[in-house]
Structure formats: C-alpha cells, structure tokens
mmCIF file of C-alpha atoms in Angstrom:
data_model
loop_
_atom_site.group_PDB
_atom_site.id
_atom_site.type_symbol
_atom_site.label_atom_id
_atom_site.label_comp_id
_atom_site.label_asym_id
_atom_site.label_seq_id
_atom_site.Cartn_x
_atom_site.Cartn_y
_atom_site.Cartn_z
ATOM 1 C CA UNK A 30 53.094 194.648 106.909
ATOM 2 C CA UNK A 31 51.403 197.883 106.035
ATOM 3 C CA UNK A 32 47.631 198.204 105.911
ATOM 4 C CA UNK A 33 47.477 197.169 102.244
ATOM 5 C CA UNK A 34 48.696 193.633 103.017
ATOM 6 C CA UNK A 35 46.409 190.693 102.267
ATOM 7 C CA UNK A 36 45.889 187.760 104.573
ATOM 8 C CA UNK A 37 46.969 184.300 103.385
ATOM 9 C CA UNK A 38 43.292 183.271 103.071
ATOM 10 C CA UNK A 39 42.590 186.305 100.888
ATOM 11 C CA UNK A 40 45.603 185.441 98.731
ATOM 12 C CA UNK A 41 44.183 181.970 98.117
ATOM 13 C CA UNK A 42 40.938 183.529 96.917
ATOM 14 C CA UNK A 43 42.870 185.679 94.475
ATOM 15 C CA UNK A 44 44.830 182.624 93.283
ATOM 16 C CA UNK A 45 41.608 180.731 92.376
ATOM 17 C CA UNK A 46 40.687 182.321 89.057
ATOM 18 C CA UNK A 47 38.872 179.404 87.379
ATOM 19 C CA UNK A 48 41.224 179.372 84.419
ATOM 20 C CA UNK A 49 41.578 183.152 84.123
ATOM 21 C CA UNK A 50 44.884 184.769 84.971
ATOM 22 C CA UNK A 51 46.697 188.075 84.606
ATOM 23 C CA UNK A 52 50.389 187.849 83.835
ATOM 24 C CA UNK A 53 52.689 190.726 84.759
ATOM 25 C CA UNK A 54 55.567 191.324 82.362
ATOM 26 C CA UNK A 55 58.570 193.432 83.386
ATOM 27 C CA UNK A 56 59.700 195.575 80.470
ATOM 28 C CA UNK A 57 61.629 198.722 79.708
ATOM 29 C CA UNK A 58 58.408 200.711 79.333
ATOM 30 C CA UNK A 59 57.002 199.447 82.634
ATOM 31 C CA UNK A 60 54.751 196.676 83.911
ATOM 32 C CA UNK A 61 52.670 195.144 81.128
ATOM 33 C CA UNK A 62 49.610 193.071 82.043
ATOM 34 C CA UNK A 63 48.511 190.234 79.766
ATOM 35 C CA UNK A 64 45.078 188.599 80.035
ATOM 36 C CA UNK A 65 45.138 184.801 79.871
ATOM 37 C CA UNK A 66 42.199 182.372 79.890
ATOM 38 C CA UNK A 67 43.424 178.779 80.126
ATOM 39 C CA UNK A 68 45.923 178.693 77.234
ATOM 40 C CA UNK A 69 44.328 181.546 75.260
ATOM 41 C CA UNK A 70 46.204 184.842 75.296
ATOM 42 C CA UNK A 71 44.029 187.939 75.273
ATOM 43 C CA UNK A 72 44.723 191.644 75.379
ATOM 44 C CA UNK A 73 47.669 193.414 76.962
ATOM 45 C CA UNK A 74 48.474 196.928 78.084
ATOM 46 C CA UNK A 75 51.092 198.992 79.897
ATOM 47 C CA UNK A 76 49.638 198.936 83.413
ATOM 48 C CA UNK A 77 52.303 200.991 85.185
ATOM 49 C CA UNK A 78 55.057 203.063 83.581
ATOM 50 C CA UNK A 79 58.538 202.606 85.017
ATOM 51 C CA UNK A 80 61.808 200.910 84.138
ATOM 52 C CA UNK A 81 61.090 197.377 85.332
ATOM 53 C CA UNK A 82 64.054 195.054 85.894
ATOM 54 C CA UNK A 83 62.454 191.942 87.392
ATOM 55 C CA UNK A 84 59.115 190.562 88.572
ATOM 56 C CA UNK A 85 58.013 187.806 90.954
ATOM 57 C CA UNK A 86 54.666 186.453 92.080
ATOM 58 C CA UNK A 87 53.050 185.045 95.202
ATOM 59 C CA UNK A 88 49.351 184.153 95.629
ATOM 60 C CA UNK A 89 47.469 187.466 95.576
ATOM 61 C CA UNK A 90 50.379 189.789 94.826
ATOM 62 C CA UNK A 91 53.275 190.582 92.516
ATOM 63 C CA UNK A 92 56.555 192.348 93.302
ATOM 64 C CA UNK A 93 58.438 194.383 90.709
ATOM 65 C CA UNK A 94 62.041 195.569 90.842
ATOM 66 C CA UNK A 95 62.534 198.937 89.136
ATOM 67 C CA UNK A 96 65.363 201.416 88.727
ATOM 68 C CA UNK A 97 63.755 203.570 91.427
ATOM 69 C CA UNK A 98 62.125 201.234 93.961
ATOM 70 C CA UNK A 99 60.407 197.909 94.626
ATOM 71 C CA UNK A 100 56.695 197.912 93.837
ATOM 72 C CA UNK A 101 54.125 195.603 95.413
ATOM 73 C CA UNK A 102 51.011 195.012 93.313
ATOM 74 C CA UNK A 103 47.898 194.020 95.265
ATOM 75 C CA UNK A 104 44.508 194.012 93.541
ATOM 76 C CA UNK A 105 45.062 196.782 90.963
ATOM 77 C CA UNK A 106 47.171 199.041 93.192
ATOM 78 C CA UNK A 107 50.929 199.637 93.026
ATOM 79 C CA UNK A 108 52.620 200.380 96.368
ATOM 80 C CA UNK A 109 56.154 201.734 96.714
ATOM 81 C CA UNK A 110 58.106 199.876 99.413
ATOM 82 C CA UNK A 111 60.984 202.385 99.855
ATOM 83 C CA UNK A 112 63.760 199.920 99.076
ATOM 84 C CA UNK A 113 65.500 202.086 96.523
ATOM 85 C CA UNK A 114 66.668 200.951 93.066
ATOM 86 C CA UNK A 115 66.460 197.156 92.759
ATOM 87 C CA UNK A 116 67.830 194.615 90.300
ATOM 88 C CA UNK A 117 66.089 191.432 91.487
ATOM 89 C CA UNK A 118 62.966 190.589 93.444
ATOM 90 C CA UNK A 119 61.329 187.461 94.845
ATOM 91 C CA UNK A 120 59.251 186.091 97.723
ATOM 92 C CA UNK A 121 60.435 184.306 100.848
ATOM 93 C CA UNK A 122 57.585 182.715 102.813
ATOM 94 C CA UNK A 123 55.117 185.077 101.103
ATOM 95 C CA UNK A 124 57.230 188.136 101.990
ATOM 96 C CA UNK A 125 58.990 190.294 99.415
ATOM 97 C CA UNK A 126 62.765 189.992 99.111
ATOM 98 C CA UNK A 127 64.878 192.266 96.935
ATOM 99 C CA UNK A 128 68.465 192.921 95.907
ATOM 100 C CA UNK A 129 70.249 195.981 94.548
ATOM 101 C CA UNK A 130 73.301 196.708 92.390
ATOM 102 C CA UNK A 131 75.597 196.625 95.409
ATOM 103 C CA UNK A 132 74.447 193.119 96.389
ATOM 104 C CA UNK A 133 72.298 194.116 99.359
ATOM 105 C CA UNK A 134 69.592 191.502 99.969
ATOM 106 C CA UNK A 135 66.671 192.406 102.245
ATOM 107 C CA UNK A 136 63.197 191.156 103.190
ATOM 108 C CA UNK A 137 60.075 193.272 103.717
ATOM 109 C CA UNK A 138 57.512 192.718 106.480
ATOM 110 C CA UNK A 139 55.267 194.768 108.771
ATOM 111 C CA UNK A 140 58.338 196.437 110.298
ATOM 112 C CA UNK A 141 59.822 197.447 106.964
ATOM 113 C CA UNK A 142 63.019 196.136 105.378
ATOM 114 C CA UNK A 143 65.382 193.786 107.208
ATOM 115 C CA UNK A 144 68.836 193.377 105.680
ATOM 116 C CA UNK A 145 69.808 189.728 105.195
ATOM 117 C CA UNK A 146 73.339 190.246 103.913
ATOM 118 C CA UNK A 147 75.352 191.218 100.861
ATOM 119 C CA UNK A 148 76.203 189.047 97.858
ATOM 120 C CA UNK A 149 78.194 190.128 94.829
ATOM 121 C CA UNK A 150 76.358 190.013 91.480
ATOM 122 C CA UNK A 151 72.893 188.823 92.554
ATOM 123 C CA UNK A 152 71.102 187.390 89.520
ATOM 124 C CA UNK A 153 67.828 186.050 90.922
ATOM 125 C CA UNK A 154 65.857 185.504 94.134
ATOM 126 C CA UNK A 155 63.266 182.849 94.935
ATOM 127 C CA UNK A 156 62.167 181.435 98.257
ATOM 128 C CA UNK A 157 65.116 180.786 100.545
ATOM 129 C CA UNK A 158 67.647 180.908 97.694
ATOM 130 C CA UNK A 159 69.754 183.621 96.084
ATOM 131 C CA UNK A 160 71.370 183.024 92.670
ATOM 132 C CA UNK A 161 74.709 184.780 92.297
ATOM 133 C CA UNK A 162 77.804 184.737 90.138
ATOM 134 C CA UNK A 163 79.733 182.757 92.765
ATOM 135 C CA UNK A 164 76.971 180.280 93.611
ATOM 136 C CA UNK A 165 73.760 179.771 95.561
ATOM 137 C CA UNK A 166 73.130 181.432 98.925
ATOM 138 C CA UNK A 167 70.456 180.408 101.424
ATOM 139 C CA UNK A 168 68.425 182.729 103.626
ATOM 140 C CA UNK A 169 68.775 181.555 107.239
ATOM 141 C CA UNK A 170 68.186 182.826 110.759
ATOM 142 C CA UNK A 171 71.627 184.424 110.765
ATOM 143 C CA UNK A 172 71.475 185.896 107.289
ATOM 144 C CA UNK A 173 72.903 184.471 104.063
ATOM 145 C CA UNK A 174 75.169 181.427 103.737
ATOM 146 C CA UNK A 175 76.836 179.989 100.651
ATOM 147 C CA UNK A 176 75.466 176.523 99.767
ATOM 148 C CA UNK A 177 77.399 175.583 96.645
ATOM 149 C CA UNK A 178 77.563 175.742 92.852
ATOM 150 C CA UNK A 179 78.979 178.515 90.654
ATOM 151 C CA UNK A 180 77.793 180.796 87.850
ATOM 152 C CA UNK A 181 74.149 180.499 88.928
ATOM 153 C CA UNK A 182 71.692 182.301 86.669
ATOM 154 C CA UNK A 183 68.358 181.451 88.290
ATOM 155 C CA UNK A 184 66.821 179.491 91.172
ATOM 156 C CA UNK A 185 63.384 178.106 91.998
ATOM 157 C CA UNK A 186 62.409 177.220 95.555
ATOM 158 C CA UNK A 187 58.617 176.713 95.761
ATOM 159 C CA UNK A 188 58.647 175.585 99.400
ATOM 160 C CA UNK A 189 60.661 178.601 100.501
ATOM 161 C CA UNK A 190 58.587 180.926 98.343
ATOM 162 C CA UNK A 191 55.201 179.814 99.644
ATOM 163 C CA UNK A 192 56.186 178.807 103.173
ATOM 164 C CA UNK A 193 55.307 175.122 102.716
ATOM 165 C CA UNK A 194 57.356 171.938 102.771
ATOM 166 C CA UNK A 195 56.819 170.601 99.225
ATOM 167 C CA UNK A 196 58.933 171.129 96.146
ATOM 168 C CA UNK A 197 62.573 170.419 95.300
ATOM 169 C CA UNK A 198 64.760 173.509 94.835
ATOM 170 C CA UNK A 199 66.314 173.866 91.385
ATOM 171 C CA UNK A 200 69.257 175.931 90.154
ATOM 172 C CA UNK A 201 70.016 176.938 86.561
ATOM 173 C CA UNK A 202 73.762 177.379 86.029
ATOM 174 C CA UNK A 203 76.254 177.736 83.203
ATOM 175 C CA UNK A 204 77.294 174.111 83.772
ATOM 176 C CA UNK A 205 73.893 172.461 84.125
ATOM 177 C CA UNK A 206 70.529 172.245 85.856
ATOM 178 C CA UNK A 207 70.750 171.028 89.456
ATOM 179 C CA UNK A 208 68.243 169.766 92.033
ATOM 180 C CA UNK A 209 68.836 170.101 95.771
ATOM 181 C CA UNK A 210 68.612 166.806 97.664
ATOM 182 C CA UNK A 211 71.512 165.346 99.571
ATOM 183 C CA UNK A 212 73.567 168.201 98.196
ATOM 184 C CA UNK A 213 73.220 169.520 94.660
ATOM 185 C CA UNK A 214 72.515 166.704 92.215
ATOM 186 C CA UNK A 215 72.846 166.804 88.411
ATOM 187 C CA UNK A 216 69.503 167.062 86.653
ATOM 188 C CA UNK A 217 70.520 168.035 83.113
ATOM 189 C CA UNK A 218 73.787 168.924 81.390
ATOM 190 C CA UNK A 219 74.421 172.134 79.493
ATOM 191 C CA UNK A 220 74.125 175.842 80.147
ATOM 192 C CA UNK A 221 70.781 176.833 81.722
ATOM 193 C CA UNK A 222 69.582 180.411 82.058
ATOM 194 C CA UNK A 223 66.134 180.231 83.705
ATOM 195 C CA UNK A 224 63.979 177.878 85.783
ATOM 196 C CA UNK A 225 60.543 177.927 87.431
ATOM 197 C CA UNK A 226 58.731 175.207 89.377
ATOM 198 C CA UNK A 227 55.777 174.375 91.602
ATOM 199 C CA UNK A 228 55.466 172.339 94.846
ATOM 200 C CA UNK A 229 54.095 169.288 92.980
ATOM 201 C CA UNK A 230 57.253 169.031 90.890
ATOM 202 C CA UNK A 231 56.035 170.570 87.651
ATOM 203 C CA UNK A 232 58.809 172.691 86.221
ATOM 204 C CA UNK A 233 60.203 174.404 83.140
ATOM 205 C CA UNK A 234 63.776 175.443 82.404
ATOM 206 C CA UNK A 235 65.673 177.106 79.566
ATOM 207 C CA UNK A 236 68.707 175.141 78.389
ATOM 208 C CA UNK A 237 71.066 175.008 75.422
ATOM 209 C CA UNK A 238 68.388 173.557 73.126
ATOM 210 C CA UNK A 239 65.472 175.675 74.355
ATOM 211 C CA UNK A 240 62.740 175.036 76.909
ATOM 212 C CA UNK A 241 62.411 171.706 78.723
ATOM 213 C CA UNK A 242 59.524 170.665 80.958
ATOM 214 C CA UNK A 243 58.755 168.169 83.723
ATOM 215 C CA UNK A 244 55.159 167.286 84.592
ATOM 216 C CA UNK A 245 55.733 165.966 88.128
ATOM 217 C CA UNK A 246 58.438 165.359 90.733
ATOM 218 C CA UNK A 247 59.269 161.848 89.498
ATOM 219 C CA UNK A 248 58.961 162.540 85.783
ATOM 220 C CA UNK A 249 61.631 162.982 83.153
ATOM 221 C CA UNK A 250 62.577 166.265 81.546
ATOM 222 C CA UNK A 251 61.222 166.514 77.985
ATOM 223 C CA UNK A 252 61.722 169.070 75.248
ATOM 224 C CA UNK A 253 58.995 171.736 75.213
ATOM 225 C CA UNK A 254 60.171 174.267 72.614
ATOM 226 C CA UNK A 255 58.235 177.451 72.019
ATOM 227 C CA UNK A 256 56.950 177.750 68.408
ATOM 228 C CA UNK A 257 59.114 180.808 67.732
ATOM 229 C CA UNK A 258 62.691 181.380 66.628
ATOM 230 C CA UNK A 259 63.327 183.343 69.821
ATOM 231 C CA UNK A 260 65.045 182.744 73.160
ATOM 232 C CA UNK A 261 63.087 182.587 76.427
ATOM 233 C CA UNK A 262 64.589 184.988 78.963
ATOM 234 C CA UNK A 263 62.256 184.452 81.938
ATOM 235 C CA UNK A 264 59.750 181.904 83.232
ATOM 236 C CA UNK A 265 56.928 181.779 85.782
ATOM 237 C CA UNK A 266 54.543 179.077 87.017
ATOM 238 C CA UNK A 267 51.154 178.824 88.673
ATOM 239 C CA UNK A 268 48.877 175.888 89.477
ATOM 240 C CA UNK A 269 47.650 175.584 85.884
ATOM 241 C CA UNK A 270 50.333 176.735 83.486
ATOM 242 C CA UNK A 271 53.812 177.969 82.701
ATOM 243 C CA UNK A 272 54.485 181.455 81.362
ATOM 244 C CA UNK A 273 57.471 182.785 79.435
ATOM 245 C CA UNK A 274 58.775 185.921 77.761
ATOM 246 C CA UNK A 275 61.396 186.063 75.022
ATOM 247 C CA UNK A 276 64.286 188.239 73.948
ATOM 248 C CA UNK A 277 62.207 189.468 71.003
ATOM 249 C CA UNK A 278 59.325 190.557 73.220
ATOM 250 C CA UNK A 279 56.876 187.664 72.836
ATOM 251 C CA UNK A 280 54.675 186.273 75.608
ATOM 252 C CA UNK A 281 54.013 182.516 75.829
ATOM 253 C CA UNK A 282 51.710 180.319 77.941
ATOM 254 C CA UNK A 283 51.525 176.519 78.198
ATOM 255 C CA UNK A 284 49.046 174.421 80.161
ATOM 256 C CA UNK A 285 50.593 171.305 81.688
ATOM 257 C CA UNK A 286 50.959 168.719 78.940
ATOM 258 C CA UNK A 287 49.751 171.126 76.255
ATOM 259 C CA UNK A 288 51.268 173.290 73.548
ATOM 260 C CA UNK A 289 52.615 176.807 73.848
ATOM 261 C CA UNK A 290 50.376 179.699 72.782
ATOM 262 C CA UNK A 291 52.059 182.998 71.975
ATOM 263 C CA UNK A 292 51.387 186.714 71.676
ATOM 264 C CA UNK A 293 53.780 189.295 70.244
ATOM 265 C CA UNK A 294 54.172 192.200 72.684
ATOM 266 C CA UNK A 295 56.937 193.966 70.783
ATOM 267 C CA UNK A 296 58.595 195.165 73.978
ATOM 268 C CA UNK A 297 61.974 194.818 75.675
ATOM 269 C CA UNK A 298 60.899 192.144 78.189
ATOM 270 C CA UNK A 299 63.056 190.960 81.089
ATOM 271 C CA UNK A 300 60.699 189.183 83.510
ATOM 272 C CA UNK A 301 57.272 187.650 84.018
ATOM 273 C CA UNK A 302 55.173 186.855 87.098
ATOM 274 C CA UNK A 303 51.709 185.623 88.059
ATOM 275 C CA UNK A 304 49.874 185.715 91.343
#
C-alpha cells in the first residue's frame, strides 16, 4: 500500500487499548468519533465532515464509504483512496474493499484498486463475503462467485476480514440468520437486518424482536435488547465489546455478558466501526 500503511504488528498495538476504544460512526454530517472506556460512553464529536454511507474496521484502521470517495483512517489521519463515490466498505484480509452504486466491487492494496467483479444492489461487505439483493457472493482468486441465499442484508466473516482461519461466517437475510458450514445452515428464523461477529464466536444480530447475542461459538442465541425504543441499524465488534447505532441516532456499547450503555448522538447514523 501507500506509505501511510501500518504493518500488522503495528495494527495489533493499536488494537490493544486496555479497555479504551474510539468508535467511528458514519452519519450524514460526517464521521463522528465516540470515546468508550470499557462500557462507559464518553464524549463525541464530528471528526471529519462528509456524507458518510458506511464504515468498517480492522485492527489499527477504519474505512469509510462516502458520496465522494473511500477514506482510510489511520492514527488520526484521513486518506482519500481515489475509489470514487462508494455505498459499502469492508476489509478482506486486512485490505480495504468497497462497492459503488453500479455494483462494482474492488480491493485496495499497494498497487491501488483491483476490480473483483460487479454485483447488483450490494448491501454490505465483510471479509470474503458480499451481501447483495440476490444472495451472498464470495471473493475468490477469479473474482466473485455466488454462494447462495437471497435478500441478504448483512454478512460477517471474521476469518476473511482478519486473514485468519477462525470464525463462522454469518448472513442476515429477510428469511433468517444463517451460518456457513456444510452449506448455509439455519441459525434463527425471522427477518434479520444486521450482524457482527468475532473469531471466537461471539456475535450480535438484529432480528424481528431486536438484538440477539451469542457469547461463544457453541452457545445459544439469547435476547440482548437495547434499553431504548429504537431500532439498531448497524453493529460492530471488537475483542471486548459490541457496538451499535440506532435509527434515532443513539450509540450503544455492550461488554460481553453485560448490559447495554447508551449515548444520544442526535444524528442520522448509518454505520459504526472500531479498530
């Protein structure tokens, strides 16, 4: 990548914050940063003005899709990646991936952008997976290939995102929540709009009755409702906690096994990410 790229070792240093974290919220006014210490929510501010459409995190960095370009946030600096207007953003093996209105999906590395293919109505990107109106697509050596399902709203692929081999991919669809094993297997019934997970199996998803959570790979899904009469529109995870933003502009954080803490941002929020 360009000279602002961080090594993987440096990213791990950034990821170890001893309970302190900065969450990046994608909103109509721009990128809003929220200070979090364990499950306590601190101050927030508009860190970068733009029209943000999506956000995704990887250890040490955050990518933001805007109506003008894809931004890569490293330390406190915002770098334009010359993708053009983007609707969705994610990470594949610690490299930024992005999609635009036309369905172009591309990955960024030291040589610039490499087109991976085109998919109609891309809704989300994470790891090796693309969520689209007509199903899930996988990033492979020869580009994108359709791997099943329909009406997919969100995907979570921690192994593909971080470049490891741990973590079961999940897909949130209008017909249910699915886990990828020997094909797509039913996890929960109902319409699901968002999902986020970690390599150890901890995960959160937004279903017909609100947020559900799983504390490990073998555990059951349990109700984990936010203490607000609002709908969660986006989720993120790190090694300590889950993060959420709502349709009414509230920010929420939950340590594993704990209760949600909230902060009213009063903004038109569409995404959240941590690094």
